[in-house]
Backbone as numpy.savetxt, mean C-alpha at the origin, in Angstrom:
# Nx Ny Nz CAx CAy CAz Cx Cy Cz
5.39 -26.79 -19.11 4.23 -25.73 -19.44 5.46 -24.11 -19.08
5.08 -23.18 -20.18 5.74 -21.82 -20.24 4.99 -21.25 -19.09
6.46 -21.06 -17.55 5.88 -20.01 -16.45 5.96 -18.51 -16.94
6.37 -18.25 -17.85 6.45 -16.91 -18.13 5.00 -16.19 -19.20
4.32 -17.12 -18.51 2.65 -16.65 -19.78 1.85 -16.47 -18.38
2.18 -17.39 -16.99 1.10 -17.24 -15.81 1.03 -15.61 -15.51
1.87 -15.22 -15.25 1.13 -13.85 -14.95 0.02 -13.20 -15.94
-0.24 -13.41 -16.98 -0.50 -12.92 -17.86 -2.20 -14.29 -18.17
-2.13 -15.35 -17.52 -3.14 -15.89 -17.23 -3.88 -15.55 -16.22
-2.98 -15.38 -14.87 -3.69 -14.68 -13.40 -4.03 -13.31 -13.52
-4.29 -12.84 -14.15 -4.74 -11.39 -14.24 -5.49 -11.08 -13.56
-6.84 -12.09 -13.14 -8.05 -11.54 -12.65 -8.39 -12.52 -11.49
-7.21 -12.60 -10.94 -7.57 -13.62 -9.33 -7.61 -12.87 -8.25
-7.73 -11.12 -8.23 -7.25 -10.92 -7.11 -8.68 -10.76 -5.94
-10.01 -11.53 -6.50 -11.08 -12.05 -5.89 -11.27 -13.24 -5.39
-10.10 -14.36 -5.57 -10.17 -15.43 -5.47 -8.66 -16.01 -4.27
-8.68 -16.72 -3.91 -7.67 -17.60 -2.88 -7.68 -19.18 -3.31
-6.26 -19.42 -3.52 -6.01 -20.80 -3.53 -6.16 -22.23 -1.92
-6.69 -23.16 -2.86 -7.21 -24.19 -1.44 -6.04 -25.27 -2.32
-5.31 -25.85 -1.25 -4.89 -27.36 -1.79 -5.56 -28.49 -1.60
-5.41 -29.39 -2.67 -5.86 -30.50 -2.30 -5.27 -32.00 -3.43
-5.47 -32.75 -2.77 -3.92 -33.83 -3.41 -4.52 -33.99 -4.98
-4.15 -34.08 -6.31 -4.08 -34.68 -7.03 -4.31 -35.98 -7.31
-5.38 -36.70 -7.54 -5.69 -37.87 -8.26 -5.47 -38.24 -9.47
-5.19 -37.12 -10.56 -5.07 -36.95 -11.93 -4.05 -38.53 -12.53
-4.97 -39.40 -12.97 -4.17 -41.03 -13.21 -5.12 -41.68 -14.65
-4.77 -42.61 -14.47 -5.49 -43.54 -14.97 -6.68 -43.65 -14.69
-7.61 -44.75 -15.58 -9.17 -44.39 -15.48 -9.10 -45.54 -13.57
-8.35 -45.95 -13.35 -8.42 -46.62 -12.39 -8.15 -45.78 -10.80
-7.67 -44.47 -11.11 -7.20 -43.49 -9.73 -6.62 -43.63 -9.48
-5.29 -44.26 -10.79 -3.72 -43.56 -9.88 -3.41 -42.65 -10.45
-2.88 -41.44 -9.68 -2.01 -40.68 -9.86 -0.93 -40.44 -9.00
-0.13 -39.31 -9.49 1.19 -39.14 -8.84 0.82 -38.51 -7.57
-0.29 -38.58 -6.75 -0.01 -37.96 -5.87 0.28 -37.02 -5.16
0.55 -35.73 -6.30 1.42 -34.74 -5.68 0.06 -33.18 -5.30
0.21 -32.42 -4.67 -0.64 -31.54 -3.90 -0.31 -30.19 -5.45
-2.11 -29.95 -5.80 -1.99 -28.76 -6.43 -3.11 -27.94 -6.26
-2.77 -26.65 -6.58 -3.81 -25.26 -6.20 -4.98 -25.05 -6.96
-6.05 -25.42 -6.45 -6.97 -24.70 -7.19 -7.73 -23.53 -7.02
-8.25 -22.98 -7.20 -8.75 -21.46 -6.93 -10.62 -21.31 -6.58
-10.54 -20.79 -5.32 -12.12 -20.98 -4.95 -12.63 -19.28 -5.03
-13.66 -19.15 -4.59 -13.87 -17.30 -4.65 -13.72 -16.81 -3.32
-13.46 -15.67 -3.38 -12.83 -15.35 -2.03 -13.28 -13.78 -1.81
-13.35 -12.87 -0.82 -13.46 -11.17 -0.60 -12.25 -11.12 -1.16
-11.02 -11.12 -0.74 -9.60 -10.58 -0.79 -8.47 -12.15 -1.52
-7.87 -11.73 -2.04 -6.82 -12.48 -2.22 -5.90 -11.75 -1.38
-5.20 -12.97 -0.20 -3.86 -11.81 0.26 -2.43 -11.92 -0.38
-1.80 -11.63 -0.26 -0.57 -11.29 -0.78 0.27 -12.65 -0.52
0.25 -13.25 0.55 1.05 -14.41 0.73 0.58 -15.49 0.15
-0.66 -15.33 -0.88 -0.90 -16.04 -1.40 -0.97 -16.56 -2.62
-0.06 -15.08 -3.18 0.61 -14.61 -4.29 0.95 -15.39 -5.16
2.25 -15.49 -4.58 3.42 -15.99 -5.27 2.70 -17.50 -5.71
2.22 -18.47 -4.54 1.52 -20.24 -5.13 0.41 -19.33 -6.69
-0.21 -18.85 -6.32 -1.17 -18.47 -7.71 -0.85 -18.40 -8.69
0.18 -17.44 -8.75 0.52 -16.99 -10.02 1.66 -18.21 -10.69
2.07 -19.49 -9.87 2.21 -20.42 -10.61 1.60 -21.74 -10.71
0.36 -21.30 -10.69 -0.81 -22.33 -10.92 -1.31 -22.74 -12.27
-1.34 -23.66 -13.01 -2.17 -23.83 -14.49 -3.41 -23.90 -14.25
-4.49 -22.41 -14.03 -5.75 -22.58 -14.19 -6.82 -22.35 -15.20
-7.95 -22.63 -15.65 -8.98 -22.76 -16.44 -9.09 -21.33 -16.75
-9.04 -21.22 -17.57 -9.85 -19.57 -18.00 -10.86 -19.14 -17.81
-11.81 -20.61 -17.39 -12.80 -20.08 -17.00 -13.14 -19.46 -15.71
-12.13 -19.52 -14.73 -11.94 -19.65 -13.09 -11.93 -17.63 -12.96
-12.10 -17.42 -13.76 -11.89 -15.84 -13.63 -13.15 -15.03 -14.30
-13.40 -15.81 -14.47 -14.88 -15.30 -15.76 -16.03 -13.98 -14.61
-16.03 -14.75 -13.47 -16.90 -13.84 -12.50 -15.87 -12.07 -11.81
-14.69 -12.35 -12.54 -14.58 -11.15 -11.42 -14.42 -9.80 -12.13
-14.47 -8.78 -12.13 -14.94 -7.49 -12.51 -13.32 -6.63 -13.59
-13.20 -6.32 -14.49 -12.09 -5.48 -15.26 -11.56 -5.00 -14.03
-12.36 -4.03 -12.86 -11.29 -3.30 -12.29 -10.50 -4.71 -11.21
-11.46 -5.70 -10.81 -9.77 -6.66 -10.27 -8.69 -6.70 -10.59
-9.44 -6.86 -12.36 -8.34 -7.89 -12.91 -6.70 -7.28 -13.29
-7.51 -5.78 -13.62 -6.94 -4.31 -13.91 -5.96 -4.44 -12.44
-6.07 -4.28 -11.39 -5.37 -4.36 -10.18 -4.38 -5.11 -10.32
-4.26 -6.99 -10.09 -3.79 -7.99 -10.03 -2.34 -7.62 -11.27
-3.20 -7.08 -12.14 -2.51 -6.99 -13.41 -1.19 -6.12 -13.26
-1.96 -4.42 -12.38 -1.02 -3.58 -12.16 0.36 -4.24 -10.99
0.09 -4.89 -10.18 0.45 -5.68 -9.24 2.03 -6.45 -8.98
0.96 -7.82 -10.28 1.94 -8.10 -10.97 3.44 -7.42 -11.42
2.99 -6.59 -12.12 4.11 -5.15 -13.17 4.55 -5.18 -12.55
4.89 -4.41 -10.87 5.93 -3.78 -9.93 6.61 -4.58 -10.55
8.09 -3.55 -10.36 9.14 -3.68 -10.31 9.83 -3.57 -8.93
10.10 -4.85 -7.78 10.76 -4.36 -6.46 12.15 -3.65 -6.76
12.83 -3.91 -7.30 14.49 -3.73 -7.48 14.72 -4.14 -5.72
15.03 -3.68 -5.68 16.18 -4.14 -4.43 14.76 -4.30 -3.02
13.57 -3.94 -3.37 12.52 -3.73 -1.91 11.48 -4.90 -2.19
10.82 -4.70 -1.00 9.66 -5.82 -1.20 7.95 -5.00 -1.77
7.32 -5.48 -2.19 6.47 -5.38 -2.48 5.26 -4.47 -1.23
4.49 -4.04 -1.57 3.55 -3.40 -0.47 2.26 -4.97 -0.21
2.14 -4.64 0.77 0.38 -5.63 0.59 -0.38 -5.50 -0.13
-0.81 -6.59 -0.82 -1.79 -6.67 -2.36 -3.44 -6.04 -1.46
-3.46 -6.11 -0.32 -4.69 -5.34 0.03 -4.72 -3.68 -0.03
-2.99 -3.18 0.57 -2.89 -1.75 0.71 -3.34 -1.35 -0.57
-1.99 -2.31 -1.57 -2.06 -1.28 -3.10 -3.63 -1.35 -3.67
-4.56 -2.58 -3.48 -5.73 -2.31 -4.05 -6.69 -0.95 -3.72
-6.34 -0.79 -2.58 -7.41 0.17 -1.99 -6.44 1.90 -2.29
-5.41 1.58 -2.33 -4.42 2.97 -2.72 -4.75 2.74 -4.29
-5.06 2.09 -5.76 -4.79 2.11 -6.59 -5.90 2.83 -6.93
-6.79 2.14 -5.92 -8.62 2.33 -6.59 -8.70 4.31 -6.29
-8.51 4.31 -4.85 -8.59 6.11 -5.01 -7.76 6.87 -6.05
-6.01 6.48 -6.42 -5.50 7.30 -7.03 -6.18 7.06 -8.31
-7.18 6.21 -9.09 -7.17 6.19 -10.14 -9.01 7.18 -10.33
-9.51 7.46 -9.03 -10.53 8.39 -9.48 -9.82 9.62 -9.28
-9.07 9.96 -8.25 -8.26 10.92 -8.02 -7.75 11.75 -9.82
-6.88 10.62 -10.30 -6.68 11.16 -11.61 -7.58 11.37 -12.42
-9.12 10.54 -12.64 -9.89 11.20 -13.50 -10.54 12.48 -12.81
-10.37 12.44 -11.55 -11.14 13.81 -11.37 -9.87 14.98 -11.34
-8.64 14.74 -12.36 -8.19 15.89 -12.44 -6.66 16.13 -11.18
-7.03 15.50 -10.13 -6.45 16.06 -8.66 -4.87 15.46 -8.81
-4.80 14.68 -9.76 -3.52 13.81 -9.60 -2.82 14.47 -10.91
-1.51 15.29 -10.70 -0.83 15.85 -11.66 0.94 15.08 -12.09
1.46 14.39 -10.82 2.67 14.13 -10.73 1.82 12.21 -10.69
2.33 11.71 -11.57 2.17 9.96 -11.40 2.62 9.41 -10.63
3.11 10.11 -8.96 3.60 9.27 -8.21 2.75 8.60 -7.22
2.42 7.39 -6.75 2.00 7.09 -5.78 2.89 6.31 -4.48
2.63 7.36 -3.35 2.63 6.72 -1.87 2.23 6.21 -1.49
2.38 4.88 -0.45 1.87 4.44 0.25 2.49 3.89 2.02
1.16 4.23 2.57 1.86 3.89 3.91 0.83 3.08 4.49
1.15 2.01 5.00 0.89 0.85 5.69 1.30 1.27 7.34
0.07 1.70 7.76 0.28 1.52 9.38 -0.65 0.47 9.90
-0.62 -0.66 9.25 -0.98 -1.92 10.14 0.13 -2.40 10.68
1.55 -2.35 9.74 2.39 -2.97 10.42 3.68 -2.02 11.24
4.19 -2.41 11.84 5.12 -1.86 13.31 5.60 -1.06 12.77
6.44 0.22 13.13 6.87 1.18 13.15 8.10 1.15 12.82
8.89 -0.16 13.08 10.27 -0.60 13.07 10.40 -1.61 11.67
9.29 -1.48 10.42 9.45 -2.15 9.43 9.10 -0.83 8.39
9.65 -1.13 7.17 9.81 -0.12 6.22 8.88 -0.61 5.51
7.36 0.36 6.06 5.74 0.93 5.67 5.66 1.35 5.03
6.72 2.10 4.32 6.16 3.48 2.67 6.76 2.54 1.77
6.41 2.74 0.77 6.84 3.29 -0.40 6.30 3.87 -1.42
7.03 4.10 -2.11 6.95 4.99 -3.26 6.83 4.77 -4.94
5.73 4.95 -5.16 5.80 4.04 -6.63 5.59 4.90 -8.22
6.37 4.90 -8.98 6.18 5.28 -10.36 4.58 4.53 -11.13
3.75 5.15 -11.13 2.77 4.20 -11.58 2.94 4.40 -12.82
3.87 5.24 -14.16 4.32 4.93 -15.18 5.10 4.12 -16.07
5.94 3.87 -15.22 7.04 2.59 -15.22 6.96 1.24 -14.17
5.78 2.14 -13.51 5.90 0.63 -12.15 6.95 -0.09 -11.44
7.77 1.00 -11.11 9.06 0.83 -10.64 9.04 0.74 -9.09
9.22 0.56 -8.11 9.15 0.88 -6.89 10.41 1.54 -6.54
10.18 2.83 -6.21 11.55 3.87 -5.94 12.04 3.77 -4.87
11.29 3.56 -3.61 11.52 3.63 -2.18 11.05 2.75 -1.38
11.21 2.58 -0.65 10.86 1.85 0.79 11.39 2.18 1.81
10.88 3.02 2.94 11.22 3.14 4.37 10.53 3.39 5.19
11.27 3.44 6.51 10.54 3.76 7.41 9.98 5.03 7.98
8.80 5.01 8.44 8.26 6.50 8.64 7.18 6.00 9.63
7.62 7.45 10.56 7.05 7.54 11.89 5.40 8.08 11.85
4.95 7.54 13.15 3.30 7.66 13.10 3.28 8.99 14.32
2.08 9.79 14.41 1.86 10.29 15.90 2.05 9.94 16.79
2.42 10.64 17.75 2.90 10.04 19.28 1.67 9.37 19.77
0.49 9.71 19.82 -0.54 9.36 20.39 -1.70 8.63 19.47
-0.80 8.08 18.61 -1.51 7.17 17.71 -1.20 5.77 18.09
-0.06 6.05 19.22 0.80 4.54 19.53 1.71 4.35 19.99
2.40 3.17 19.80 4.13 3.21 20.80 4.62 2.60 19.21
4.63 1.42 18.72 5.32 0.33 17.85 4.36 0.50 16.65
2.87 -0.02 17.47 1.84 0.43 15.80 0.99 1.35 15.97
0.54 2.02 15.41 -0.61 3.25 15.39 -1.70 2.52 15.14
-2.14 2.47 16.43 -4.23 2.12 16.08 -4.93 3.29 15.82
-4.40 4.35 17.07 -5.61 5.20 16.99 -5.13 6.56 15.76
-6.72 6.95 14.92 -6.25 8.25 14.62 -7.08 9.02 14.37
-7.36 10.82 14.20 -7.77 12.06 14.21 -7.22 12.77 13.30
-8.39 13.58 13.05 -8.04 14.53 12.15 -8.34 16.31 13.11
-8.47 15.52 14.61 -8.33 17.14 15.26 -7.26 17.42 15.69
-7.09 19.29 15.85 -6.52 19.78 16.02 -5.27 19.27 17.24
-4.32 19.46 17.65 -3.72 19.26 18.50 -3.93 18.07 18.89
-4.26 16.92 18.58 -4.08 15.26 18.52 -3.19 14.63 18.77
-2.22 15.20 18.04 -1.05 14.51 18.07 -1.32 13.25 17.44
-2.05 13.04 16.96 -2.34 11.77 16.00 -2.28 11.88 14.38
-1.87 10.69 13.98 -1.91 10.20 12.42 -3.29 10.24 12.31
-3.57 10.51 11.01 -4.70 10.41 9.87 -4.44 9.85 8.49
-5.36 8.67 8.66 -5.72 8.25 7.65 -5.83 8.56 6.66
-6.14 7.50 4.89 -7.03 8.15 3.87 -6.05 8.93 2.61
-6.65 9.49 1.93 -6.09 10.20 0.38 -5.79 11.18 1.42
-4.26 12.07 0.36 -4.16 13.05 0.42 -3.45 13.26 -1.06
-3.65 14.53 -1.02 -2.41 15.35 -2.92 -1.14 15.83 -1.89
-0.01 15.44 -3.00 0.87 16.49 -2.18 1.43 18.50 -2.40
1.40 18.93 -2.06 1.31 20.58 -2.09 2.55 20.69 -2.38
3.09 22.51 -2.07 4.08 22.74 -1.99 5.35 22.52 -1.21
6.55 22.65 -1.40 7.42 22.60 -0.13 8.19 24.19 0.34
8.60 24.06 1.45 8.60 24.99 2.39 10.01 25.07 3.47
10.95 25.56 3.56 11.98 25.91 4.54 11.42 25.98 6.02
11.26 24.58 6.77 10.60 25.10 8.37 11.52 24.44 9.45
11.45 24.05 10.59 12.41 23.77 11.22 12.73 22.45 11.53
12.50 21.62 10.39 13.24 20.63 10.27 13.49 20.44 8.52
14.17 21.52 8.53 14.08 22.01 6.53 13.51 21.29 5.93
13.75 20.83 4.71 12.57 21.06 3.76 11.76 19.95 3.86
10.24 20.65 4.12 9.32 20.20 3.98 8.44 20.20 3.48
7.29 19.19 3.56 6.04 19.30 2.02 4.67 19.47 2.58
4.14 20.07 2.51 2.77 20.25 2.32 1.84 19.23 1.97
0.84 19.02 2.89 -0.10 18.07 2.14 -1.35 18.43 2.74
-2.56 18.39 1.76 -3.54 18.53 1.31 -4.61 16.96 1.62
-5.40 17.17 2.75 -6.30 16.08 2.90 -7.38 16.07 2.14
-8.02 15.17 1.73 -9.21 15.08 0.83 -10.46 14.33 1.35
-10.27 14.16 2.33 -11.42 13.27 3.33 -11.86 13.84 4.70
-13.21 14.55 4.16 -13.69 15.29 5.16 -13.90 14.44 6.10
-13.61 14.92 7.65 -13.93 14.21 8.85 -12.92 13.49 9.00
-12.25 12.51 7.88 -10.99 11.81 8.43 -9.26 12.34 8.13
-9.10 13.07 7.09 -7.53 14.31 7.37 -8.21 15.38 6.42
-8.95 15.80 6.40 -9.39 17.52 5.97 -8.98 18.32 6.41
-7.83 17.98 7.99 -7.56 19.34 9.03 -5.91 19.05 8.28
-5.56 18.40 7.73 -4.27 17.84 7.77 -3.52 19.59 7.75
-3.90 20.49 6.77 -2.78 21.66 6.51 -2.81 22.41 7.56
-4.34 22.46 7.97 -4.09 23.41 9.72 -3.38 22.61 10.55
-3.42 21.51 10.40 -2.62 21.09 11.93 -1.42 20.87 11.12
-0.48 21.60 10.15 0.64 21.28 9.90 1.00 19.83 9.89
0.17 19.25 9.23 0.65 18.11 8.96 1.37 17.79 7.57
2.70 17.48 7.80 3.91 17.78 6.83 5.17 16.90 6.65
5.45 15.94 5.57 6.58 15.21 5.69 7.36 16.32 5.82
8.44 15.37 6.49 9.44 16.38 6.67 10.65 15.04 7.09
12.27 15.62 7.45 12.91 14.31 7.74 12.98 14.58 9.56
13.78 14.03 10.24 13.72 13.79 11.81 14.71 13.04 12.11
15.47 13.05 13.03 16.25 12.17 13.60 15.90 11.08 14.36
14.80 11.13 14.85 14.27 9.84 15.55 13.23 9.09 13.93
13.29 9.34 13.13 12.88 8.78 12.31 14.02 8.05 11.92
14.04 7.02 12.95 16.09 6.71 12.53 15.80 4.80 12.21
16.16 4.50 11.55 15.38 2.68 11.23 16.45 2.04 12.54
17.37 2.28 12.86 18.70 1.46 13.93 18.38 1.79 15.40
17.44 3.01 15.27 17.16 3.05 16.57 15.47 2.55 17.20
14.64 2.81 15.66 13.70 2.04 16.28 13.88 0.29 16.16
14.50 -0.68 15.62 14.90 -1.92 16.13 15.75 -1.91 17.19
16.82 -1.16 17.74 17.23 -1.09 19.54 16.18 -0.95 20.28
14.98 -0.28 20.65 14.21 0.25 21.16 12.79 0.01 21.10
12.90 -0.85 20.03 11.78 -1.54 19.84 10.41 -0.41 18.98
10.49 0.66 18.93 9.56 1.21 18.34 10.59 2.39 17.84
10.22 2.55 16.48 10.43 4.08 15.60 9.84 5.69 16.58
10.42 6.53 16.37 10.68 7.77 17.59 9.22 8.19 16.47
8.28 9.16 16.81 6.94 9.17 16.88 6.95 10.38 16.81
6.41 11.39 15.99 6.19 13.01 15.58 4.59 13.56 16.32
4.50 14.80 15.89 3.11 15.25 15.93 1.98 14.88 15.43
2.04 14.27 14.84 1.35 13.81 13.48 1.54 13.58 12.26
2.42 13.84 11.90 3.52 13.74 10.51 4.20 12.86 10.49
4.08 12.57 9.27 5.56 10.91 8.65 6.01 11.53 8.13
7.03 11.39 9.69 8.38 11.97 9.48 9.15 10.95 8.80
10.41 11.21 7.78 11.17 10.33 7.29 12.72 10.43 7.99
12.94 9.11 7.88 15.20 9.42 7.54 15.35 10.46 6.88
16.80 11.08 7.13 17.39 12.34 6.91 17.87 11.35 5.63
18.31 10.42 5.67 18.87 10.10 4.08 17.95 10.17 3.36
16.91 9.74 3.35 16.12 9.79 1.96 15.19 11.06 2.20
14.75 11.71 3.27 13.41 12.51 3.28 13.84 13.93 2.25
14.66 13.94 1.59 14.85 15.32 0.82 14.67 14.50 -0.70
15.43 13.81 -0.82 15.16 13.18 -2.39 13.43 13.19 -2.73
12.61 12.06 -1.29 11.33 11.83 -1.44 10.76 13.27 -1.63
10.98 13.94 -1.11 9.97 15.07 -0.99 9.97 15.63 -2.39
11.37 15.85 -2.98 11.48 16.39 -4.29 10.68 15.76 -5.46
10.30 13.80 -5.24 9.94 13.53 -6.08 8.32 13.20 -6.05
8.47 13.51 -5.01 6.74 13.41 -4.94 5.86 14.93 -4.34
6.57 15.91 -4.95 5.83 17.00 -4.54 5.07 17.66 -5.92
3.76 18.31 -5.65 3.33 18.88 -6.67 2.14 18.18 -6.98
1.19 17.53 -6.46 -0.02 17.07 -6.51 0.23 15.09 -6.88
0.75 14.79 -6.37 1.18 13.40 -6.14 0.08 12.74 -5.38
-0.44 11.69 -5.10 -0.77 10.56 -4.07 -0.75 10.02 -3.33
-0.47 10.60 -1.88 -0.11 9.77 -0.70 -1.82 9.11 -0.29
-1.36 7.65 0.56 -2.47 7.00 0.43 -2.06 6.44 2.23
-2.44 6.89 3.03 -2.44 6.22 4.55 -3.16 5.21 4.79
-2.96 3.78 4.77 -3.70 2.46 4.48 -3.93 2.13 6.30
-4.58 1.47 6.85 -4.59 0.18 7.77 -5.68 -0.91 7.74
-5.17 -2.17 7.51 -6.34 -3.18 7.30 -7.14 -3.69 8.73
-6.91 -2.68 9.61 -7.98 -2.97 10.84 -8.92 -2.02 10.84
-8.68 -1.05 10.21 -9.45 0.29 10.19 -11.01 -0.07 9.28
-11.88 -0.87 9.37 -12.94 -1.25 8.52 -13.81 0.19 8.12
-13.88 0.75 9.25 -14.47 1.75 9.11 -14.58 3.05 8.64
-13.18 2.94 8.16 -13.08 4.42 7.25 -13.00 3.17 6.01
-12.48 1.90 5.93 -12.37 1.21 4.54 -13.69 0.98 3.84
-14.87 1.12 4.48 -15.97 0.83 4.13 -16.81 2.21 3.75
-16.53 3.13 4.29 -17.13 4.78 3.93 -16.50 5.35 3.34
-15.12 5.45 3.20 -14.42 6.49 2.61 -15.07 6.57 0.92
-15.40 7.70 0.68 -16.13 7.51 -1.04 -15.12 7.67 -1.92
-14.17 7.47 -1.83 -12.62 7.00 -2.97 -12.44 5.90 -3.21
-12.77 4.88 -1.44 -12.87 3.61 -2.09 -14.07 2.80 -2.07
-15.01 3.56 -2.58 -16.18 2.92 -3.45 -16.77 2.74 -4.45
C-alpha cells in the first residue's frame, strides 16, 4: 500500500475515532492472520492522540460520507502543518481556532494571515503557544507563555474580562499596534467577544517580554511566572513574535474544559 496517499484519504476524519478490533480476514474457514486493525466509528471529535494511528489506516471511502465540508477542511489543514522542530497544537484547539479565524477573515478583520494559538489547558511549564503561518502552513514558533496571576498557579483555570481582576481572558483577539512600555516593545490586543475579552484594551492586556516568562524558571519552581493578565513571553523570542504577528493577525486563547465559553461563542458556532 502507498502510505503517501493516506493523508488525502483521511481528510474527512475529524469527527471520527479509531476502534481496534481483531482482523480475522482470511480463507472461508475464518483463518486470518490475527493482526489488529483500526476501523472508524462516528464520534464527536477525533483526538490528537488518535491521529497518527488513523492516518496510517486504510479506510473505505464511504467512511467519511457523513462529514461536513468544514471538518474535512480542518483535518486537511491540520495534516498539512509543518512542525519543523516543534510539536503541533492539539487537534481540538486547532479546530476551534481555525473556525474563528475563518469567520474573522471573511469579515475582513484579519489582514495578517498569522494564527496564534494559546492553549491554557496545558501546564504553564509547557510550550503552549503556537504561531502559525496560515499561507504556508509552517509552525513558526512554539513557546511558553504566562497567564494572569489570579487565573491559577501552574494551570490557568479562572478567567475574567473585569478590570483589575489580574486574570487572563479566553477567546479571539486581533493584534493591533506596538508601543514602547515598561516591558519594552509591547503589542496591544483588541478582544472581539463581548463579556469574554472585550475589555482587553482598557485593561492594558498586551503581549510583552518578561523575565519571569522563563522556561527554565518554570521547570525549576513547577510553574511559570505570572502576569497581571497579559500573555507574557520569554525575552529571547518576544520581539520577534511581536513584530511577526502585529497589525491585525488573529490570536485565540483556548481551554478545553471551559465548555460554557466553547458552546456559547458566536465565533465558534
